[in-house]
mmCIF file of C-alpha atoms in Angstrom:
data_model
loop_
_atom_site.group_PDB
_atom_site.id
_atom_site.type_symbol
_atom_site.label_atom_id
_atom_site.label_comp_id
_atom_site.label_asym_id
_atom_site.label_seq_id
_atom_site.Cartn_x
_atom_site.Cartn_y
_atom_site.Cartn_z
ATOM 1 C CA MET A 1 -3.315 15.378 -15.704
ATOM 2 C CA ILE A 2 -5.040 12.000 -16.194
ATOM 3 C CA ALA A 3 -2.118 10.150 -14.620
ATOM 4 C CA ILE A 4 -2.040 12.545 -11.659
ATOM 5 C CA GLY A 5 -5.782 12.223 -11.089
ATOM 6 C CA LEU A 6 -5.661 8.432 -11.222
ATOM 7 C CA ALA A 7 -2.644 8.296 -8.899
ATOM 8 C CA LEU A 8 -4.351 10.552 -6.365
ATOM 9 C CA ALA A 9 -7.510 8.448 -6.640
ATOM 10 C CA ALA A 10 -5.391 5.372 -5.892
ATOM 11 C CA SER A 11 -3.926 7.066 -2.814
ATOM 12 C CA TRP A 12 -7.415 7.959 -1.517
ATOM 13 C CA LEU A 13 -8.761 4.456 -2.116
ATOM 14 C CA TRP A 14 -5.732 2.872 -0.474
ATOM 15 C CA GLY A 15 -5.984 5.260 2.448
ATOM 16 C CA VAL A 16 -9.560 4.232 3.243
ATOM 17 C CA GLY A 17 -8.939 0.538 2.598
ATOM 18 C CA ASP A 18 -5.789 0.476 4.729
ATOM 19 C CA PHE A 19 -7.545 2.175 7.621
ATOM 20 C CA LEU A 20 -10.334 -0.409 7.504
ATOM 21 C CA GLY A 21 -7.800 -3.205 7.166
ATOM 22 C CA GLY A 22 -5.694 -2.021 10.080
ATOM 23 C CA VAL A 23 -8.655 -1.524 12.393
ATOM 24 C CA THR A 24 -10.227 -4.854 11.437
ATOM 25 C CA SER A 25 -6.899 -6.611 12.068
ATOM 26 C CA ARG A 26 -7.136 -5.518 15.696
ATOM 27 C CA ARG A 27 -9.997 -7.978 16.268
ATOM 28 C CA LEU A 28 -9.499 -10.565 13.501
ATOM 29 C CA ALA A 29 -6.361 -12.466 12.500
ATOM 30 C CA THR A 30 -4.370 -10.489 9.928
ATOM 31 C CA LEU A 31 -4.254 -13.483 7.565
ATOM 32 C CA THR A 32 -8.042 -13.776 7.747
ATOM 33 C CA VAL A 33 -8.451 -10.121 6.800
ATOM 34 C CA LEU A 34 -5.916 -10.450 4.003
ATOM 35 C CA ALA A 35 -7.238 -13.720 2.563
ATOM 36 C CA ILE A 36 -10.919 -12.798 2.394
ATOM 37 C CA SER A 37 -10.370 -9.213 1.242
ATOM 38 C CA GLN A 38 -7.959 -10.339 -1.501
ATOM 39 C CA ALA A 39 -10.407 -12.996 -2.696
ATOM 40 C CA ALA A 40 -13.224 -10.433 -2.787
ATOM 41 C CA GLY A 41 -11.061 -8.046 -4.770
ATOM 42 C CA LEU A 42 -10.139 -10.801 -7.221
ATOM 43 C CA ALA A 43 -13.804 -11.590 -7.910
ATOM 44 C CA ALA A 44 -14.537 -7.911 -8.546
ATOM 45 C CA ILE A 45 -11.612 -7.238 -10.886
ATOM 46 C CA LEU A 46 -12.335 -10.408 -12.861
ATOM 47 C CA VAL A 47 -15.775 -9.054 -13.697
ATOM 48 C CA VAL A 48 -14.393 -5.629 -14.638
ATOM 49 C CA ALA A 49 -11.554 -7.043 -16.760
ATOM 50 C CA SER A 50 -13.949 -9.339 -18.629
ATOM 51 C CA PHE A 51 -15.787 -6.274 -19.946
ATOM 52 C CA ALA A 52 -13.093 -3.587 -20.085
ATOM 53 C CA GLY A 53 -9.826 -5.496 -20.526
ATOM 54 C CA GLY A 54 -7.993 -5.868 -23.814
ATOM 55 C CA GLY A 55 -5.727 -8.700 -24.846
ATOM 56 C CA PHE A 56 -4.240 -10.987 -22.200
ATOM 57 C CA LEU A 57 -0.687 -10.557 -20.954
ATOM 58 C CA GLY A 58 2.489 -11.924 -22.483
ATOM 59 C CA GLY A 59 4.835 -14.198 -20.542
ATOM 60 C CA THR A 60 7.083 -11.425 -19.217
ATOM 61 C CA ALA A 61 4.115 -9.321 -18.149
ATOM 62 C CA ILE A 62 2.541 -12.299 -16.357
ATOM 63 C CA ALA A 63 5.762 -12.887 -14.412
ATOM 64 C CA ALA A 64 5.924 -9.206 -13.486
ATOM 65 C CA ALA A 65 2.261 -9.197 -12.407
ATOM 66 C CA VAL A 66 2.777 -12.266 -10.212
ATOM 67 C CA ALA A 67 5.812 -10.634 -8.612
ATOM 68 C CA ALA A 68 3.766 -7.465 -8.061
ATOM 69 C CA GLY A 69 0.967 -9.459 -6.447
ATOM 70 C CA VAL A 70 3.310 -11.276 -4.078
ATOM 71 C CA GLY A 71 5.048 -8.033 -3.088
ATOM 72 C CA GLY A 72 1.731 -6.256 -2.612
ATOM 73 C CA ALA A 73 0.278 -9.064 -0.490
ATOM 74 C CA LEU A 74 3.326 -9.178 1.763
ATOM 75 C CA GLY A 75 3.233 -5.389 2.050
ATOM 76 C CA LEU A 76 -0.451 -5.359 2.973
ATOM 77 C CA GLY A 77 -0.027 -8.160 5.498
ATOM 78 C CA CYS A 78 2.806 -6.301 7.218
ATOM 79 C CA LEU A 79 0.891 -3.002 7.112
ATOM 80 C CA TYR A 80 -2.302 -4.464 8.572
ATOM 81 C CA ARG A 81 -0.402 -6.256 11.324
ATOM 82 C CA GLY A 82 1.710 -3.190 12.013
ATOM 83 C CA MET A 83 -1.361 -0.998 12.432
ATOM 84 C CA ALA A 84 -2.949 -3.684 14.615
ATOM 85 C CA VAL A 85 -0.070 -3.662 17.120
ATOM 86 C CA GLY A 86 1.087 -0.056 16.756
ATOM 87 C CA ALA A 87 -0.223 3.448 16.171
ATOM 88 C CA ILE A 88 -1.647 4.063 12.698
ATOM 89 C CA GLY A 89 -0.085 7.536 12.707
ATOM 90 C CA VAL A 90 3.346 5.949 13.154
ATOM 91 C CA VAL A 91 3.098 2.897 10.897
ATOM 92 C CA ALA A 92 1.350 4.451 7.882
ATOM 93 C CA PRO A 93 3.900 7.235 7.120
ATOM 94 C CA ILE A 94 6.785 4.756 7.234
ATOM 95 C CA SER A 95 5.045 2.473 4.749
ATOM 96 C CA ALA A 96 4.684 5.476 2.415
ATOM 97 C CA THR A 97 8.448 5.549 1.909
ATOM 98 C CA ALA A 98 7.794 2.737 -0.563
ATOM 99 C CA ALA A 99 8.149 5.584 -3.064
ATOM 100 C CA VAL A 100 11.915 5.482 -2.460
ATOM 101 C CA VAL A 101 12.088 2.017 -4.085
ATOM 102 C CA PRO A 102 11.154 3.162 -7.633
ATOM 103 C CA VAL A 103 13.610 6.041 -7.250
ATOM 104 C CA THR A 104 16.355 3.599 -6.230
ATOM 105 C CA VAL A 105 15.541 1.334 -9.171
ATOM 106 C CA GLY A 106 15.746 4.364 -11.435
ATOM 107 C CA LEU A 107 19.194 5.189 -10.074
ATOM 108 C CA ALA A 108 20.333 1.625 -10.753
ATOM 109 C CA ARG A 109 19.148 2.023 -14.337
ATOM 110 C CA GLY A 110 21.198 5.155 -14.786
ATOM 111 C CA GLU A 111 18.568 7.812 -14.053
ATOM 112 C CA ARG A 112 19.886 10.945 -12.401
ATOM 113 C CA PRO A 113 17.388 12.614 -10.039
ATOM 114 C CA GLY A 114 17.558 16.329 -9.480
ATOM 115 C CA THR A 115 18.542 18.145 -6.313
ATOM 116 C CA THR A 116 14.936 18.565 -5.180
ATOM 117 C CA GLN A 117 14.229 14.873 -5.636
ATOM 118 C CA LEU A 118 17.319 13.894 -3.649
ATOM 119 C CA ALA A 119 16.289 16.340 -0.939
ATOM 120 C CA GLY A 120 12.895 14.639 -0.874
ATOM 121 C CA VAL A 121 14.514 11.235 -0.349
ATOM 122 C CA ALA A 122 16.625 12.676 2.478
ATOM 123 C CA LEU A 123 13.560 14.233 4.122
ATOM 124 C CA ALA A 124 11.591 11.007 3.801
ATOM 125 C CA LEU A 125 14.356 9.049 5.508
ATOM 126 C CA ALA A 126 14.776 11.701 8.214
ATOM 127 C CA GLY A 127 11.037 11.632 8.861
ATOM 128 C CA VAL A 128 11.128 7.857 9.166
ATOM 129 C CA ALA A 129 13.888 8.131 11.759
ATOM 130 C CA LEU A 130 11.779 10.552 13.817
ATOM 131 C CA VAL A 131 8.496 8.694 13.588
ATOM 132 C CA SER A 132 10.109 5.327 14.322
ATOM 133 C CA ARG A 133 11.585 6.253 17.693
ATOM 134 C CA GLU A 134 9.715 5.411 20.880
ATOM 135 C CA PRO A 135 9.307 8.687 22.850
ATOM 136 C CA GLY A 136 11.293 8.608 26.095
ATOM 137 C CA SER A 137 13.148 5.433 25.094
ATOM 138 C CA PRO A 138 16.196 6.310 22.936
ATOM 139 C CA GLY A 139 17.196 3.486 20.606
ATOM 140 C CA ARG A 140 13.874 1.681 20.953
ATOM 141 C CA LEU A 141 11.560 1.377 17.970
ATOM 142 C CA SER A 142 7.843 2.010 18.370
ATOM 143 C CA ALA A 143 5.468 -0.941 18.060
ATOM 144 C CA GLY A 144 4.785 -1.919 14.469
ATOM 145 C CA VAL A 145 7.767 -0.064 13.001
ATOM 146 C CA PRO A 146 9.708 -3.120 11.718
ATOM 147 C CA LEU A 147 6.524 -4.332 10.014
ATOM 148 C CA ALA A 148 6.074 -0.876 8.461
ATOM 149 C CA PHE A 149 9.528 -1.113 6.891
ATOM 150 C CA PHE A 150 8.687 -4.487 5.351
ATOM 151 C CA ALA A 151 5.383 -3.016 4.127
ATOM 152 C CA ALA A 152 7.304 -0.231 2.387
ATOM 153 C CA LEU A 153 9.546 -2.750 0.633
ATOM 154 C CA GLY A 154 6.532 -4.798 -0.444
ATOM 155 C CA PHE A 155 4.658 -1.797 -1.807
ATOM 156 C CA GLY A 156 7.781 -0.469 -3.500
ATOM 157 C CA SER A 157 8.282 -3.758 -5.336
ATOM 158 C CA TYR A 158 4.600 -3.671 -6.337
ATOM 159 C CA PHE A 159 5.085 -0.265 -7.999
ATOM 160 C CA VAL A 160 8.149 -1.441 -9.925
ATOM 161 C CA PHE A 161 6.708 -4.736 -11.180
ATOM 162 C CA MET A 162 3.242 -3.368 -11.950
ATOM 163 C CA ASP A 163 4.815 -0.697 -14.136
ATOM 164 C CA HIS A 164 6.102 -3.525 -16.364
ATOM 165 C CA ALA A 165 2.981 -5.697 -16.203
ATOM 166 C CA SER A 166 0.441 -2.956 -16.937
ATOM 167 C CA ALA A 167 2.112 -2.054 -20.236
ATOM 168 C CA ASP A 168 0.391 -5.061 -21.862
ATOM 169 C CA ASP A 169 -3.033 -4.482 -20.302
ATOM 170 C CA ALA A 170 -3.768 -2.744 -17.013
ATOM 171 C CA TYR A 171 -6.949 -4.676 -16.242
ATOM 172 C CA TRP A 172 -5.532 -8.165 -16.731
ATOM 173 C CA ALA A 173 -2.295 -7.164 -15.007
ATOM 174 C CA VAL A 174 -4.319 -6.385 -11.883
ATOM 175 C CA VAL A 175 -6.237 -9.675 -12.268
ATOM 176 C CA VAL A 176 -3.026 -11.719 -12.363
ATOM 177 C CA ALA A 177 -1.469 -9.753 -9.519
ATOM 178 C CA ARG A 178 -4.596 -10.128 -7.398
ATOM 179 C CA ALA A 179 -4.832 -13.856 -8.200
ATOM 180 C CA ALA A 180 -1.249 -14.327 -6.994
ATOM 181 C CA ALA A 181 -1.913 -12.272 -3.853
ATOM 182 C CA ALA A 182 -5.178 -14.046 -3.050
ATOM 183 C CA THR A 183 -3.631 -17.483 -3.548
ATOM 184 C CA LEU A 184 -0.714 -16.642 -1.269
ATOM 185 C CA ALA A 185 -2.997 -15.169 1.404
ATOM 186 C CA VAL A 186 -5.496 -18.052 1.391
ATOM 187 C CA VAL A 187 -2.780 -20.734 1.487
ATOM 188 C CA ALA A 188 -1.042 -18.940 4.364
ATOM 189 C CA ALA A 189 -4.322 -18.512 6.269
ATOM 190 C CA VAL A 190 -5.238 -22.190 5.866
ATOM 191 C CA ALA A 191 -1.726 -23.325 6.816
ATOM 192 C CA TRP A 192 -1.753 -21.216 9.970
ATOM 193 C CA GLY A 193 -5.324 -22.186 10.814
ATOM 194 C CA SER A 194 -6.465 -18.573 10.966
ATOM 195 C CA LEU A 195 -9.215 -18.590 8.353
ATOM 196 C CA HIS A 196 -12.059 -18.028 10.815
ATOM 197 C CA VAL A 197 -14.662 -15.321 10.350
ATOM 198 C CA SER A 198 -18.276 -14.742 11.301
ATOM 199 C CA PRO A 199 -20.900 -13.675 8.726
ATOM 200 C CA ARG A 200 -21.167 -10.206 10.282
ATOM 201 C CA ASP A 201 -17.519 -9.532 9.391
ATOM 202 C CA PHE A 202 -17.909 -10.204 5.672
ATOM 203 C CA PRO A 203 -19.201 -6.732 4.685
ATOM 204 C CA VAL A 204 -16.145 -4.884 6.015
ATOM 205 C CA LEU A 205 -13.758 -7.523 4.614
ATOM 206 C CA ILE A 206 -15.373 -7.230 1.187
ATOM 207 C CA ALA A 207 -15.176 -3.433 1.425
ATOM 208 C CA ILE A 208 -11.449 -3.651 2.207
ATOM 209 C CA GLY A 209 -10.926 -5.824 -0.852
ATOM 210 C CA LEU A 210 -12.921 -3.515 -3.117
ATOM 211 C CA PHE A 211 -11.089 -0.376 -1.972
ATOM 212 C CA ASP A 212 -7.736 -2.088 -2.433
ATOM 213 C CA VAL A 213 -8.374 -3.561 -5.873
ATOM 214 C CA ALA A 214 -9.900 -0.288 -7.096
ATOM 215 C CA ALA A 215 -6.723 1.478 -5.983
ATOM 216 C CA ASN A 216 -4.607 -1.131 -7.761
ATOM 217 C CA LEU A 217 -6.544 -0.630 -10.978
ATOM 218 C CA ALA A 218 -6.292 3.166 -10.726
ATOM 219 C CA LEU A 219 -2.532 2.811 -10.229
ATOM 220 C CA ALA A 220 -2.132 0.444 -13.193
ATOM 221 C CA LEU A 221 -4.070 2.808 -15.463
ATOM 222 C CA ALA A 222 -2.046 5.775 -14.178
ATOM 223 C CA LEU A 223 1.228 3.957 -14.922
ATOM 224 C CA ASN A 224 0.117 3.650 -18.547
ATOM 225 C CA GLU A 225 -0.571 7.395 -18.717
ATOM 226 C CA GLY A 226 2.433 8.840 -16.896
ATOM 227 C CA LEU A 227 5.922 8.263 -15.538
ATOM 228 C CA ALA A 228 6.279 5.586 -12.881
ATOM 229 C CA SER A 229 8.374 7.906 -10.703
ATOM 230 C CA ILE A 230 5.560 10.473 -10.514
ATOM 231 C CA VAL A 231 2.662 8.036 -10.305
ATOM 232 C CA SER A 232 4.138 5.784 -7.607
ATOM 233 C CA VAL A 233 5.077 8.702 -5.380
ATOM 234 C CA LEU A 234 1.667 10.363 -5.645
ATOM 235 C CA ALA A 235 -0.020 7.021 -4.933
ATOM 236 C CA SER A 236 2.173 6.751 -1.825
ATOM 237 C CA LEU A 237 0.370 9.705 -0.249
ATOM 238 C CA TYR A 238 -2.326 7.319 1.038
ATOM 239 C CA PRO A 239 -1.196 7.667 4.709
ATOM 240 C CA VAL A 240 -2.639 11.198 4.744
ATOM 241 C CA VAL A 241 -6.128 9.700 4.401
ATOM 242 C CA THR A 242 -5.364 6.828 6.788
ATOM 243 C CA ILE A 243 -4.004 9.142 9.488
ATOM 244 C CA LEU A 244 -6.889 11.617 9.175
ATOM 245 C CA LEU A 245 -9.358 8.761 9.644
ATOM 246 C CA ALA A 246 -7.402 7.492 12.660
ATOM 247 C CA VAL A 247 -7.485 10.955 14.247
ATOM 248 C CA ALA A 248 -11.153 11.586 13.452
ATOM 249 C CA ILE A 249 -12.559 8.148 14.297
ATOM 250 C CA LEU A 250 -10.122 6.562 16.741
ATOM 251 C CA ARG A 251 -9.008 9.832 18.365
ATOM 252 C CA GLU A 252 -5.444 8.624 17.920
ATOM 253 C CA ARG A 253 -2.791 11.117 18.982
ATOM 254 C CA PRO A 254 0.833 10.186 18.236
ATOM 255 C CA ALA A 255 3.628 11.817 20.232
ATOM 256 C CA ARG A 256 4.688 15.279 19.052
ATOM 257 C CA SER A 257 8.033 14.031 17.717
ATOM 258 C CA GLN A 258 6.303 11.219 15.846
ATOM 259 C CA ALA A 259 3.715 13.563 14.348
ATOM 260 C CA LEU A 260 6.562 15.812 13.205
ATOM 261 C CA GLY A 261 8.365 12.816 11.731
ATOM 262 C CA GLY A 262 5.262 11.751 9.825
ATOM 263 C CA ALA A 263 4.849 15.247 8.399
ATOM 264 C CA VAL A 264 8.525 15.391 7.398
ATOM 265 C CA ALA A 265 8.343 11.962 5.730
ATOM 266 C CA LEU A 266 5.250 12.894 3.727
ATOM 267 C CA THR A 267 6.820 16.250 2.778
ATOM 268 C CA GLY A 268 9.766 14.315 1.416
ATOM 269 C CA VAL A 269 7.440 12.123 -0.613
ATOM 270 C CA GLY A 270 5.778 15.246 -1.974
ATOM 271 C CA LEU A 271 9.145 16.715 -3.010
ATOM 272 C CA ILE A 272 10.041 13.540 -4.853
ATOM 273 C CA ALA A 273 6.778 13.795 -6.771
ATOM 274 C CA SER A 274 7.104 17.504 -7.557
ATOM 275 C CA ALA A 275 10.561 16.996 -9.017
ATOM 276 C CA ALA A 276 9.895 13.746 -10.832
#
């Protein structure tokens, strides 16, 4: 029950943070949003880990945490940009299929999922196919869809690597992962000359970073309490929160076929979790 509660908390925190990140990326450069929010999150988790963390990570765990941070940063960058150029209700559900990555890794390691879990994977992929298609334009992908696929791969790799890193210490695993992500984001922002922000934008950027790093910590703690297959899938339900916020605040209304596809994809994710 602890693992489930933490995983669901991570999905809620990610849902709010991703909505703020996607909306903010519509008026600020995506790299600016990513760099400042990641740096803010790093400062916060350093303070928390200093008081609550145990021993520091071993060499293998550090490598896994760095890989998790890089994957997570790339995933967030693609998600924020995807939601900036496309509909949140289309991009967010596709990114949630990141849950398929841990399942695939499990298959490669010899795990044998049950019929319900395989049906969930099939539904998730079918939902992605529906939500990705531009209504009235067969064969054409909706705006932001390619970025959503890359976001899913990034988040999926984060789940897999963080599962290894958090076994040593969840708090310091998140610190190392966030340090890698923040470094990558800041270097990219400086290189592309997009690190420009006004003082009035700092509160929302800091909030994005705090929501995201809190979700990362909740996930890392959940991975230590439960199976990665269950935890990662439940954490991938964050688009439910993101989409509800987009409907309530932005009055966003995706096409009927895309809404159906999003529901099918999230149902598939739920089936994977229920059978894991």
